[in-house]
Coordinates of C-alpha atoms and ligand atoms in Angstrom, one line a residue:
X1 CA 0.0 0.0 0.0
X2 CA 1.2 3.5 -0.9
X3 CA 0.7 6.0 1.9
X4 CA 0.1 9.5 0.8
X5 CA 1.4 12.2 1.1
X6 CA 4.8 10.9 0.0
X7 CA 7.8 12.6 1.7
X8 CA 10.8 13.2 -0.6
X9 CA 12.2 16.4 1.0
X10 CA 14.8 14.7 3.2
X11 CA 17.3 17.6 2.7
X12 CA 15.0 19.9 4.5
X13 CA 14.4 17.6 7.4
X14 CA 13.9 13.9 8.1
X15 CA 11.3 11.9 10.0
X16 CA 12.5 11.2 13.5
X17 CA 13.2 7.4 13.5
X18 CA 10.7 5.7 15.9
X19 CA 13.6 4.0 17.6
X20 CA 15.0 7.4 18.3
X21 CA 11.7 8.6 19.8
X22 CA 11.5 5.5 22.0
X23 CA 15.0 6.1 23.4
X24 CA 14.1 9.8 24.1
X25 CA 10.8 9.3 25.9
X26 CA 12.0 8.2 29.4
X27 CA 14.2 11.4 29.5
X28 CA 11.0 13.5 29.4
X29 CA 9.0 11.6 31.9
X30 CA 11.1 9.7 34.5
X31 CA 14.8 10.7 34.0
X32 CA 14.2 14.4 33.7
X33 CA 17.2 15.7 35.7
X34 CA 19.5 18.4 34.7
X35 CA 22.8 17.0 33.5
X36 CA 24.6 19.7 35.4
X37 CA 23.0 18.8 38.8
X38 CA 25.8 17.1 40.8
X39 CA 23.9 16.4 44.0
X40 CA 21.3 13.7 43.2
X41 CA 20.5 10.7 41.2
X42 CA 18.3 12.6 38.7
X43 CA 21.3 14.7 37.7
X44 CA 23.6 11.7 37.6
X45 CA 21.2 9.7 35.3
X46 CA 21.0 12.7 32.9
X47 CA 24.8 13.1 32.9
X48 CA 25.3 9.4 32.2
X49 CA 22.9 9.6 29.3
X50 CA 24.6 12.7 27.9
X51 CA 28.0 11.0 28.2
X52 CA 26.9 8.0 26.3
X53 CA 25.3 10.1 23.5
X54 CA 28.4 12.3 23.3
X55 CA 30.4 9.1 22.6
X56 CA 28.0 7.9 19.9
X57 CA 28.0 11.4 18.3
X58 CA 31.8 11.8 18.4
X59 CA 32.3 8.3 17.0
X60 CA 30.4 8.9 13.7
X61 CA 32.9 11.6 12.7
X62 CA 36.0 10.0 14.2
X63 CA 36.3 12.5 17.0
X64 CA 36.7 12.1 20.8
X65 CA 33.8 12.9 23.1
X66 CA 35.5 15.9 24.6
X67 CA 35.6 17.6 21.2
X68 CA 31.7 17.7 20.9
X69 CA 29.8 20.8 21.8
X70 CA 26.1 20.6 21.8
X71 CA 24.1 23.4 20.2
X72 CA 20.5 23.9 19.0
X73 CA 21.3 22.8 15.4
X74 CA 23.6 23.4 12.5
X75 CA 22.6 27.1 12.2
X76 CA 24.0 27.8 15.7
X77 CA 27.0 25.5 15.1
X78 CA 27.9 27.4 12.0
X79 CA 27.5 30.7 13.8
X80 CA 29.6 29.6 16.7
X81 CA 32.3 28.1 14.4
X82 CA 32.6 31.1 12.1
X83 CA 32.1 34.1 14.4
X84 CA 33.8 32.2 17.3
X85 CA 36.9 31.5 15.3
X86 CA 37.0 34.9 13.7
X87 CA 36.8 36.7 17.1
X88 CA 39.3 34.4 18.9
X89 CA 41.8 34.6 16.1
X90 CA 41.5 38.3 15.3
X91 CA 45.1 39.1 16.4
X92 CA 46.4 36.6 13.8
X93 CA 44.5 38.1 10.8
X94 CA 41.1 39.1 9.4
X95 CA 40.8 37.1 6.3
X96 CA 38.2 34.3 5.8
X97 CA 37.5 32.1 2.8
X98 CA 34.2 30.5 2.0
X99 CA 32.3 29.5 -1.2
X100 CA 29.2 31.0 -3.0
X101 CA 27.2 27.8 -2.7
X102 CA 27.2 27.5 1.1
X103 CA 24.0 27.3 3.2
X104 CA 22.7 30.7 4.4
X105 CA 23.8 29.7 7.9
X106 CA 27.4 30.1 6.7
X107 CA 26.9 32.9 4.1
X108 CA 25.2 35.2 6.5
X109 CA 27.6 35.0 9.5
X110 CA 30.4 35.7 6.9
X111 CA 28.5 38.7 5.6
X112 CA 28.1 40.0 9.1
X113 CA 31.8 39.6 9.8
X114 CA 32.5 41.5 6.5
X115 CA 30.5 44.4 7.8
X116 CA 32.5 44.3 11.0
X117 CA 35.8 44.7 9.2
X118 CA 36.8 41.2 8.2
X119 CA 37.8 40.4 4.7
X120 CA 35.9 37.5 3.0
X121 CA 36.9 35.7 -0.2
X122 CA 33.9 34.0 -1.9
X123 CA 35.2 31.1 -4.0
X124 CA 33.2 30.3 -7.1
X125 CA 32.2 26.7 -8.2
X126 CA 32.3 25.0 -11.5
X127 CA 29.2 23.9 -13.4
X128 CA 28.8 20.8 -11.2
X129 CA 29.1 22.8 -8.0
X130 CA 32.7 21.7 -7.2
X131 CA 35.3 23.9 -5.6
X132 CA 38.8 23.8 -7.1
X133 CA 41.3 22.9 -4.4
X134 CA 43.9 25.0 -6.2
X135 CA 41.7 28.0 -6.0
X136 CA 41.6 27.4 -2.3
X137 CA 45.4 27.4 -2.1
X138 CA 45.6 30.5 -4.2
X139 CA 43.1 32.4 -2.0
X140 CA 45.1 31.8 1.2
X141 CA 47.1 34.8 2.4
X142 CA 49.2 35.4 5.5
X143 CA 46.1 37.0 7.0
X144 CA 43.8 34.0 6.5
X145 CA 42.5 32.6 9.7
X146 CA 39.6 30.4 8.6
X147 CA 38.3 28.5 5.7
X148 CA 34.7 27.3 5.6
X149 CA 33.6 24.9 2.9
X150 CA 30.6 22.6 3.1
X151 CA 31.0 18.8 2.8
X152 CA 27.8 18.2 0.8
X153 CA 25.5 20.7 -0.7
X154 CA 21.9 20.8 0.5
X155 CA 20.3 21.6 -2.9
X156 CA 22.4 19.7 -5.5
X157 CA 24.1 17.2 -3.3
X158 CA 27.6 17.9 -4.6
X159 CA 30.3 16.4 -2.4
X160 CA 33.4 18.7 -2.1
X161 CA 37.0 17.4 -2.1
X162 CA 37.2 17.8 1.7
X163 CA 40.3 15.7 2.2
X164 CA 42.3 17.7 -0.4
X165 CA 41.1 21.0 1.1
X166 CA 41.9 19.8 4.6
X167 CA 45.4 18.9 3.5
X168 CA 45.9 22.4 2.0
X169 CA 44.7 24.1 5.2
X170 CA 47.0 21.9 7.4
X171 CA 50.0 22.9 5.2
X172 CA 49.1 26.6 5.5
X173 CA 48.1 26.5 9.1
X174 CA 44.6 27.8 8.4
X175 CA 41.7 26.6 10.5
X176 CA 39.3 24.4 8.4
X177 CA 35.6 24.5 9.2
X178 CA 33.1 22.3 7.3
X179 CA 29.3 22.4 7.4
X180 CA 28.8 18.7 7.2
X181 CA 25.0 18.8 8.0
X182 CA 24.0 16.9 4.9
X183 CA 27.0 14.6 4.9
X184 CA 27.2 13.1 8.3
X185 CA 25.6 9.7 8.4
X186 CA 25.3 9.6 4.6
X187 CA 28.8 9.9 3.4
X188 CA 32.0 8.9 5.2
X189 CA 33.3 11.7 7.3
X190 CA 36.4 11.4 9.5
X191 CA 37.9 14.5 11.0
X192 CA 41.4 13.0 11.4
X193 CA 41.6 11.6 7.8
X194 CA 40.1 14.8 6.3
X195 CA 42.1 17.3 8.4
X196 CA 38.9 19.0 9.7
X197 CA 39.3 21.4 12.7
X198 CA 35.7 22.4 13.2
X199 CA 32.6 20.6 11.9
X200 CA 28.9 21.4 12.1
X201 CA 26.0 18.9 12.0
X202 CA 22.4 18.6 13.1
X203 CA 20.3 15.7 14.4
X204 CA 17.1 16.4 12.4
X205 CA 18.9 15.9 9.1
X206 CA 19.8 12.3 10.1
X207 CA 16.6 10.9 11.6
X208 CA 17.1 12.5 15.0
X209 CA 15.0 15.2 16.7
X210 CA 14.8 18.9 15.7
X211 CA 16.4 21.4 18.0
X212 CA 19.8 19.8 18.7
X213 CA 23.0 19.9 16.8
X214 CA 26.7 19.6 17.5
X215 CA 30.0 21.4 16.8
X216 CA 33.1 19.4 16.7
X217 CA 36.0 21.5 17.9
X218 CA 39.5 20.0 17.6
X219 CA 41.4 19.8 20.9
X220 CA 44.9 19.0 19.6
X221 CA 47.0 19.6 16.5
X222 CA 45.9 22.4 16.7
X223 CA 43.9 23.2 19.8
X224 CA 41.1 25.3 18.3
X225 CA 40.1 28.4 20.2
X226 CA 36.6 29.9 19.8
X227 CA 34.9 32.9 21.3
X228 CA 31.5 31.7 22.7
X229 CA 28.3 33.3 21.2
X230 CA 26.7 33.6 24.7
X231 CA 27.7 33.8 28.3
X232 CA 26.1 32.0 31.2
X233 CA 26.7 28.9 33.2
X234 CA 29.8 27.8 31.4
X235 CA 28.5 24.5 30.0
X236 CA 30.2 22.7 27.2
X237 CA 33.7 23.9 28.2
X238 CA 32.4 27.4 28.3
X239 CA 31.6 27.3 24.6
X240 CA 27.9 27.0 24.9
X241 CA 26.2 27.9 28.1
X242 CA 22.7 26.7 28.8
X243 CA 21.0 23.6 30.2
X244 CA 21.5 20.6 27.9
X245 CA 18.2 19.3 26.3
X246 CA 18.9 15.8 27.6
X247 CA 16.1 14.0 25.6
X248 CA 17.2 15.6 22.4
X249 CA 20.8 14.8 23.1
X250 CA 19.9 11.1 23.8
X251 CA 17.9 11.0 20.5
X252 CA 20.8 12.5 18.6
X253 CA 23.1 9.8 20.0
X254 CA 20.8 7.0 18.9
X255 CA 20.3 8.6 15.5
X256 CA 24.1 8.6 15.0
X257 CA 24.3 5.0 16.1
X258 CA 21.6 3.9 13.7
X259 CA 23.3 5.8 10.7
X260 CA 26.7 4.5 11.6
X261 CA 25.6 0.9 11.5
X262 CA 24.2 1.2 8.0
X263 CA 26.0 4.1 6.1
X264 CA 27.4 2.0 3.3
X265 CA 24.4 -0.3 2.8
X266 CA 21.9 2.6 3.0
X267 CA 24.0 4.7 0.6
X268 CA 23.9 1.8 -1.9
X269 CA 20.1 1.4 -1.5
X270 CA 19.4 5.2 -1.8
X271 CA 21.7 5.5 -4.9
X272 CA 19.8 2.7 -6.6
X273 CA 16.4 4.3 -5.8
X274 CA 17.7 7.7 -6.8
X275 CA 19.0 6.4 -10.1
X276 CA 15.8 4.5 -10.7
X277 CA 13.8 7.8 -10.3
X278 CA 16.2 9.6 -12.6
X279 CA 16.1 7.0 -15.2
X280 CA 12.3 6.6 -15.1
X281 CA 11.9 10.4 -15.6
X282 CA 14.8 11.1 -18.1
X283 CA 14.1 8.1 -20.3
X284 CA 10.6 9.2 -21.0
X285 CA 10.9 13.0 -21.0
X286 CA 13.0 15.2 -23.3
X287 CA 14.8 18.3 -22.0
X288 CA 15.4 17.2 -18.4
X289 CA 18.8 18.2 -17.1
X290 CA 20.6 17.1 -13.9
X291 CA 21.9 19.8 -11.6
X292 CA 25.0 19.0 -9.6
X293 CA 27.7 16.4 -10.1
X294 CA 26.7 13.2 -11.8
X295 CA 28.7 11.0 -9.4
X296 CA 30.2 13.1 -6.6
X297 CA 26.8 13.5 -5.1
X298 CA 24.8 12.6 -2.0
X299 CA 23.1 9.2 -2.5
X300 CA 19.6 10.5 -1.9
X301 CA 19.9 13.7 -3.9
X302 CA 18.3 14.3 -7.3
X303 CA 18.0 17.9 -8.6
X304 CA 16.4 18.2 -12.0
X305 CA 15.4 21.1 -14.3
X306 CA 12.4 20.5 -16.6
X307 CA 12.7 23.0 -19.5
X308 CA 9.6 24.8 -20.3
X309 CA 8.0 24.2 -16.9
X310 CA 7.8 26.3 -13.7
X311 CA 9.1 24.2 -10.8
X312 CA 6.8 25.9 -8.4
X313 CA 3.8 25.1 -10.5
X314 CA 4.9 21.5 -11.0
X315 CA 5.3 21.3 -7.2
X316 CA 1.8 22.5 -6.6
X317 CA 0.4 20.2 -9.2
X318 CA 1.8 17.2 -7.2
X319 CA 0.3 18.0 -3.9
X320 CA 0.6 14.5 -2.6
X321 CA 4.3 14.6 -3.0
X322 CA 6.6 16.6 -0.8
X323 CA 9.6 17.9 -2.8
X324 CA 11.3 21.4 -3.1
X325 CA 11.7 23.7 -6.0
X326 CA 14.7 25.8 -6.8
X327 CA 12.8 29.0 -6.6
X328 CA 10.8 28.2 -3.5
X329 CA 11.8 28.4 0.2
X330 CA 15.1 26.8 0.9
X331 CA 15.0 28.9 4.1
X332 CA 12.4 31.0 5.7
X333 CA 12.7 33.3 2.7
X334 CA 11.7 32.6 -0.9
X335 CA 14.2 33.6 -3.6
X336 CA 15.7 32.0 -6.7
X337 CA 18.3 29.5 -5.6
X338 CA 21.8 31.1 -5.2
X339 CA 23.2 27.6 -5.6
X340 CA 21.7 26.9 -9.0
X341 CA 22.6 30.4 -10.2
X342 CA 26.2 29.8 -9.1
X343 CA 26.4 26.8 -11.4
X344 CA 25.7 29.2 -14.3
X345 CA 22.2 28.0 -14.9
X346 CA 20.0 30.5 -16.8
X347 CA 17.1 31.9 -14.8
X348 CA 14.5 29.8 -16.7
X349 CA 16.2 26.6 -15.7
X350 CA 16.6 27.8 -12.1
X351 CA 12.9 28.3 -12.0
X352 CA 12.3 24.9 -13.7
X353 CA 14.1 22.9 -11.0
X354 CA 12.9 20.4 -8.5
X355 CA 14.8 18.8 -5.7
X356 CA 14.0 15.2 -4.7
X357 CA 15.6 14.3 -1.4
X358 CA 15.3 10.5 -0.8
X359 CA 15.7 9.0 2.7
X360 CA 15.5 6.0 4.9
X361 CA 11.8 5.6 4.7
X362 CA 11.3 5.8 0.9
X363 CA 10.4 2.7 -1.0
X364 CA 10.7 1.5 -4.6
X365 CA 6.9 1.7 -4.9
X366 CA 7.0 5.4 -4.0
X367 CA 9.7 6.1 -6.5
X368 CA 7.7 4.6 -9.3
X369 CA 4.6 6.5 -8.3
X370 CA 6.4 9.8 -8.2
X371 CA 8.2 9.2 -11.5
X372 CA 4.8 8.6 -13.2
X373 CA 3.3 11.6 -11.6
X374 CA 6.2 13.9 -12.6
X375 CA 6.0 12.5 -16.2
X376 CA 2.3 13.1 -16.5
X377 CA 2.3 16.6 -15.0
X378 CA 5.3 17.8 -17.0
X379 CA 3.8 16.6 -20.2
X380 CA 0.5 18.3 -19.3
X381 CA 2.2 21.6 -18.5
X382 CA 4.3 21.5 -21.6
X383 CA 1.2 20.8 -23.7
X384 CA -0.4 23.9 -22.3
X385 CA 2.5 26.1 -23.0
X386 CA 2.2 27.9 -26.4
X387 CA 5.9 28.7 -26.5
X388 CA 6.9 25.1 -25.8
X389 CA 4.5 23.8 -28.5
X390 CA 5.9 26.3 -31.0
X391 CA 9.5 25.4 -30.4
X392 CA 9.1 21.6 -29.9
X393 CA 7.1 20.4 -32.9
Ligands
LIG1 C1 19.7 22.2 7.3 C2 21.0 22.8 7.1 C3 21.5 23.7 8.0 C4 20.7 24.3 9.1 O1 20.5 23.3 10.1 P1 19.5 23.5 11.3 O2 19.8 22.4 12.3 O3 18.2 23.4 10.8 O4 19.8 24.8 11.9 C5 22.8 24.2 7.8 N1 23.6 23.7 6.8 C6 23.1 22.8 5.9 C7 24.0 22.3 4.8 C8 21.8 22.3 6.0 O5 21.4 21.4 5.2

């Protein structure tokens, strides 16, 4: 049986895995202590649970538990990483390097720093969304203190050459931050192998709860210094004051464990489903183009442009399927995708794009249903377009 509506917007958020919810529940109702309470069993239980979760979360990126700082999500992690590193390293220099296809939660903190007197270099990408590591190397100056490049893009799924970029940063002694929100749990990430100094991720993008994230902050080779965003009780080594949301932290830990146990197998399954969807659409429709890199891409990502069709109208025509369009909200605001524009896509193809984000709970049956629906609706919309009819006789 096909259950509608069908969810294919897993880059925006994911369903909290029922196993994650089960693990969280006791920490709302019975074990509701404050993890910072040192004087009674409620506090100790909470602290134990946080400790176990911290290990699970550290382990999925090859870090140690003391290097994990809990936050409210990747937006806060990115802000803490970028503003925190900029402020703490101001005496060493004022130059930051990032790329034009980053998430707004990286772009906007960098813009704010620019207004405050920092210098920001915005690296371009090629037509697949890839950064050229040599361009990274050329952009580094004696004043560069931080480089921030995402691991996987949230719109087109492009996977950046993180290891190469990490090597360059190491050689030049520049701090390397990566927003790995889309990559953790879906593609292999190891902070040691990849030379990553600071890394942001978020539970709700990997089948955990909304409202909790983490920042990995390297403790040795080098020991990274960050200025905290807020002051208070000095939790999380003084980097993030505030009572820990123990149930969310517990859920985040279990979510990491579940992903870690099945990364390779799940990537294979999602790649097969994704390619099936792509094939089913592209083999039966003309003028469909893939946005992003054909192979260096997240397993669950399929971003297509349907020439002659407005993505937003197509989206509305498929009201039983949850997907995103390149001109609709990728954030709280609605504007044409800065990522698709950066690939050099003309405006009409930016507007003609749809992003399918496949995840753990999608089935082959759903893929076939969605492919048929897309096919039918695109053909109907093109048939109604006088311009399309005139040019495609
Ligand atoms: C979703 C997302 C964010 C924001 O994460 P929140 O936890 O929702 O704040 C940041 N970066 C990327 C790449 C994302 O996909």
